[in-house]
C-alpha atoms as a printed R data frame, in Angstrom:
    type eleno elety resid chain resno      x       y       z
1   ATOM     1    CA   UNK     A     1 -0.007 -13.079  -8.334
2   ATOM     2    CA   UNK     A     2  3.236 -14.879  -7.510
3   ATOM     3    CA   UNK     A     3  6.499 -13.230  -8.570
4   ATOM     4    CA   UNK     A     4 10.080 -14.422  -8.127
5   ATOM     5    CA   UNK     A     5 12.313 -11.571  -6.994
6   ATOM     6    CA   UNK     A     6 15.971 -10.964  -7.627
7   ATOM     7    CA   UNK     A     7 18.052  -9.110  -5.048
8   ATOM     8    CA   UNK     A     8 18.168  -5.893  -7.065
9   ATOM     9    CA   UNK     A     9 14.430  -5.241  -7.113
10  ATOM    10    CA   UNK     A    10 13.875  -6.479  -3.565
11  ATOM    11    CA   UNK     A    11 16.565  -4.144  -2.216
12  ATOM    12    CA   UNK     A    12 15.365  -1.169  -4.287
13  ATOM    13    CA   UNK     A    13 11.794  -1.576  -3.047
14  ATOM    14    CA   UNK     A    14 13.024  -1.890   0.543
15  ATOM    15    CA   UNK     A    15 15.226   1.216   0.218
16  ATOM    16    CA   UNK     A    16 12.307   3.250  -1.153
17  ATOM    17    CA   UNK     A    17  9.852   2.017   1.504
18  ATOM    18    CA   UNK     A    18  7.627   0.411  -1.138
19  ATOM    19    CA   UNK     A    19  8.187  -3.245  -0.273
20  ATOM    20    CA   UNK     A    20  5.251  -3.558   2.146
21  ATOM    21    CA   UNK     A    21  2.893  -1.959  -0.387
22  ATOM    22    CA   UNK     A    22  4.053  -4.390  -3.063
23  ATOM    23    CA   UNK     A    23  3.556  -7.302  -0.658
24  ATOM    24    CA   UNK     A    24 -0.068  -6.247  -0.288
25  ATOM    25    CA   UNK     A    25 -0.448  -6.862  -4.053
26  ATOM    26    CA   UNK     A    26  1.733  -9.904  -4.808
27  ATOM    27    CA   UNK     A    27  3.251 -13.010  -3.260
28  ATOM    28    CA   UNK     A    28  7.045 -12.769  -3.272
29  ATOM    29    CA   UNK     A    29  9.287 -15.783  -3.691
30  ATOM    30    CA   UNK     A    30 13.069 -15.580  -3.426
31  ATOM    31    CA   UNK     A    31 15.826 -18.153  -3.653
32  ATOM    32    CA   UNK     A    32 18.136 -18.896  -0.741
33  ATOM    33    CA   UNK     A    33 20.903 -17.268  -2.782
34  ATOM    34    CA   UNK     A    34 18.900 -14.047  -3.123
35  ATOM    35    CA   UNK     A    35 18.159 -14.103   0.597
36  ATOM    36    CA   UNK     A    36 21.865 -14.452   1.410
37  ATOM    37    CA   UNK     A    37 22.784 -11.626  -0.972
38  ATOM    38    CA   UNK     A    38 20.113  -9.297   0.450
39  ATOM    39    CA   UNK     A    39 21.138  -9.965   4.035
40  ATOM    40    CA   UNK     A    40 24.915  -9.824   3.494
41  ATOM    41    CA   UNK     A    41 25.172  -6.242   4.793
42  ATOM    42    CA   UNK     A    42 23.691  -4.878   8.000
43  ATOM    43    CA   UNK     A    43 21.543  -2.128   6.498
44  ATOM    44    CA   UNK     A    44 18.004  -0.910   7.071
45  ATOM    45    CA   UNK     A    45 16.796  -2.574   3.869
46  ATOM    46    CA   UNK     A    46 18.405  -5.873   4.917
47  ATOM    47    CA   UNK     A    47 16.686  -5.652   8.305
48  ATOM    48    CA   UNK     A    48 13.303  -5.101   6.647
49  ATOM    49    CA   UNK     A    49 13.802  -8.015   4.257
50  ATOM    50    CA   UNK     A    50 14.925 -10.248   7.133
51  ATOM    51    CA   UNK     A    51 11.848  -9.308   9.170
52  ATOM    52    CA   UNK     A    52  9.494 -10.003   6.257
53  ATOM    53    CA   UNK     A    53 11.134 -13.403   5.703
54  ATOM    54    CA   UNK     A    54 10.781 -14.219   9.429
55  ATOM    55    CA   UNK     A    55  7.124 -13.192   9.320
56  ATOM    56    CA   UNK     A    56  6.598 -15.507   6.348
57  ATOM    57    CA   UNK     A    57  5.582 -12.641   4.076
58  ATOM    58    CA   UNK     A    58  8.508 -13.340   1.752
59  ATOM    59    CA   UNK     A    59  8.818 -17.014   0.852
60  ATOM    60    CA   UNK     A    60 12.306 -18.485   0.510
61  ATOM    61    CA   UNK     A    61 12.743 -21.461  -1.810
62  ATOM    62    CA   UNK     A    62 15.673 -23.779  -2.191
63  ATOM    63    CA   UNK     A    63 17.123 -24.126  -5.661
64  ATOM    64    CA   UNK     A    64 18.040 -27.695  -6.395
65  ATOM    65    CA   UNK     A    65 19.631 -27.694  -9.835
66  ATOM    66    CA   UNK     A    66 23.140 -26.361  -9.224
67  ATOM    67    CA   UNK     A    67 24.258 -27.423 -12.703
68  ATOM    68    CA   UNK     A    68 21.487 -25.406 -14.411
69  ATOM    69    CA   UNK     A    69 22.212 -22.380 -12.230
70  ATOM    70    CA   UNK     A    70 25.923 -22.579 -13.050
71  ATOM    71    CA   UNK     A    71 25.032 -22.806 -16.749
72  ATOM    72    CA   UNK     A    72 22.836 -19.690 -16.493
73  ATOM    73    CA   UNK     A    73 25.713 -17.859 -14.797
74  ATOM    74    CA   UNK     A    74 28.095 -18.781 -17.596
75  ATOM    75    CA   UNK     A    75 25.635 -18.190 -20.453
76  ATOM    76    CA   UNK     A    76 24.566 -14.740 -19.283
77  ATOM    77    CA   UNK     A    77 27.580 -13.658 -17.163
78  ATOM    78    CA   UNK     A    78 25.464 -13.056 -14.097
79  ATOM    79    CA   UNK     A    79 25.888 -13.652 -10.371
80  ATOM    80    CA   UNK     A    80 24.708 -16.816  -8.647
81  ATOM    81    CA   UNK     A    81 21.756 -15.137  -6.910
82  ATOM    82    CA   UNK     A    82 20.518 -13.714 -10.202
83  ATOM    83    CA   UNK     A    83 20.879 -17.090 -11.904
84  ATOM    84    CA   UNK     A    84 19.005 -18.791  -9.058
85  ATOM    85    CA   UNK     A    85 16.144 -16.289  -9.347
86  ATOM    86    CA   UNK     A    86 15.960 -16.844 -13.104
87  ATOM    87    CA   UNK     A    87 16.001 -20.604 -12.575
88  ATOM    88    CA   UNK     A    88 13.111 -20.426 -10.073
89  ATOM    89    CA   UNK     A    89 11.056 -18.183 -12.345
90  ATOM    90    CA   UNK     A    90 11.666 -20.395 -15.342
91  ATOM    91    CA   UNK     A    91 10.996 -23.639 -13.474
92  ATOM    92    CA   UNK     A    92  7.622 -22.442 -12.174
93  ATOM    93    CA   UNK     A    93  6.782 -20.112 -15.106
94  ATOM    94    CA   UNK     A    94  6.412 -17.126 -12.781
95  ATOM    95    CA   UNK     A    95  7.264 -13.557 -13.736
96  ATOM    96    CA   UNK     A    96 10.534 -12.248 -12.344
97  ATOM    97    CA   UNK     A    97 11.207  -8.911 -10.662
98  ATOM    98    CA   UNK     A    98 14.682  -7.891 -11.744
99  ATOM    99    CA   UNK     A    99 16.448  -4.546 -12.199
100 ATOM   100    CA   UNK     A   100 19.921  -5.536 -13.383
101 ATOM   101    CA   UNK     A   101 20.601  -5.059 -17.095
102 ATOM   102    CA   UNK     A   102 22.182  -8.482 -17.737
103 ATOM   103    CA   UNK     A   103 19.374 -10.172 -15.791
104 ATOM   104    CA   UNK     A   104 16.733  -8.350 -17.804
105 ATOM   105    CA   UNK     A   105 18.452  -9.443 -21.031
106 ATOM   106    CA   UNK     A   106 18.548 -13.029 -19.746
107 ATOM   107    CA   UNK     A   107 14.827 -12.807 -18.889
108 ATOM   108    CA   UNK     A   108 14.058 -11.732 -22.442
109 ATOM   109    CA   UNK     A   109 16.138 -14.535 -23.964
110 ATOM   110    CA   UNK     A   110 14.459 -17.089 -21.666
111 ATOM   111    CA   UNK     A   111 11.013 -15.750 -22.518
112 ATOM   112    CA   UNK     A   112 10.238 -14.698 -18.949
113 ATOM   113    CA   UNK     A   113  7.930 -11.808 -18.161
114 ATOM   114    CA   UNK     A   114  9.876  -9.333 -16.043
115 ATOM   115    CA   UNK     A   115  9.072  -6.331 -13.909
116 ATOM   116    CA   UNK     A   116 11.304  -3.680 -12.388
117 ATOM   117    CA   UNK     A   117 10.963  -1.508  -9.299
118 ATOM   118    CA   UNK     A   118  9.744   1.272 -11.607
119 ATOM   119    CA   UNK     A   119  6.916  -0.997 -12.827
120 ATOM   120    CA   UNK     A   120  5.806  -1.564  -9.232
121 ATOM   121    CA   UNK     A   121  5.970   2.173  -8.465
122 ATOM   122    CA   UNK     A   122  3.850   3.031 -11.508
123 ATOM   123    CA   UNK     A   123  1.308   0.361 -10.590
124 ATOM   124    CA   UNK     A   124  0.997   1.616  -7.004
125 ATOM   125    CA   UNK     A   125  0.546   5.159  -8.302
126 ATOM   126    CA   UNK     A   126 -2.090   4.096 -10.854
127 ATOM   127    CA   UNK     A   127 -4.047   2.364  -8.080
128 ATOM   128    CA   UNK     A   128 -3.871   5.543  -5.982
129 ATOM   129    CA   UNK     A   129 -1.973   3.655  -3.279
130 ATOM   130    CA   UNK     A   130  0.538   6.492  -3.560
131 ATOM   131    CA   UNK     A   131 -0.315  10.135  -4.123
132 ATOM   132    CA   UNK     A   132  1.197  11.661  -7.276
133 ATOM   133    CA   UNK     A   133  3.579  13.735  -5.166
134 ATOM   134    CA   UNK     A   134  4.738  10.750  -3.089
135 ATOM   135    CA   UNK     A   135  5.141   8.631  -6.212
136 ATOM   136    CA   UNK     A   136  7.396  11.305  -7.737
137 ATOM   137    CA   UNK     A   137  9.448  11.403  -4.524
138 ATOM   138    CA   UNK     A   138  9.799   7.602  -4.604
139 ATOM   139    CA   UNK     A   139 10.906   7.776  -8.248
140 ATOM   140    CA   UNK     A   140 13.588  10.289  -7.253
141 ATOM   141    CA   UNK     A   141 14.759   7.859  -4.564
142 ATOM   142    CA   UNK     A   142 14.819   5.011  -7.089
143 ATOM   143    CA   UNK     A   143 17.011   7.150  -9.339
144 ATOM   144    CA   UNK     A   144 19.484   7.568  -6.448
145 ATOM   145    CA   UNK     A   145 19.804   3.828  -5.834
146 ATOM   146    CA   UNK     A   146 19.030   2.256  -9.213
147 ATOM   147    CA   UNK     A   147 20.808   2.338 -12.532
148 ATOM   148    CA   UNK     A   148 18.077   3.468 -14.882
149 ATOM   149    CA   UNK     A   149 18.533   5.089 -18.237
150 ATOM   150    CA   UNK     A   150 17.477   8.684 -18.675
151 ATOM   151    CA   UNK     A   151 14.736   7.515 -21.068
152 ATOM   152    CA   UNK     A   152 13.193   5.168 -18.481
153 ATOM   153    CA   UNK     A   153 13.157   7.868 -15.808
154 ATOM   154    CA   UNK     A   154 11.702  10.489 -18.147
155 ATOM   155    CA   UNK     A   155  8.988   8.059 -19.276
156 ATOM   156    CA   UNK     A   156  8.126   7.118 -15.685
157 ATOM   157    CA   UNK     A   157  7.987  10.767 -14.596
158 ATOM   158    CA   UNK     A   158  5.780  11.605 -17.566
159 ATOM   159    CA   UNK     A   159  3.432   8.744 -16.705
160 ATOM   160    CA   UNK     A   160  3.241   9.855 -13.076
161 ATOM   161    CA   UNK     A   161  2.536  13.461 -14.047
162 ATOM   162    CA   UNK     A   162 -0.149  12.419 -16.525
163 ATOM   163    CA   UNK     A   163 -1.659   9.826 -14.189
164 ATOM   164    CA   UNK     A   164 -0.940   6.950 -16.580
165 ATOM   165    CA   UNK     A   165  0.289   3.433 -15.804
């Protein structure tokens, strides 16, 4: 499966050491704008993302419709990288991995299927790629870095404890 990634989800999966596991399941496409945003700081997650791009495991695509991207930014009050990711997903009709609230709302309005880092964690746990204990640890790490509602975290923890997707 091919999925367009926004910076938020890509960084969260890198910070929680889940990015390589996700890459074993899906093909990741990012825009040049997302790449620039992810690599703007010299952090461990940026180094991992950079390495995976260099290895060709994360595919970087050029966005060519600057006017449409600018319109998405204005319509949804989102950053350029987010708008570029939405544009790529919409253009190719791919799902989008996005964890920012405004980006998720934009995905819904545009009729795009979206996934978050929590979705990927739950999937890896349901496939027994992660033990239940490790999955719960990774969820705790996601809570530290992400901005999830209490309801989302409680639901995810419940699913992990019950062994559900």
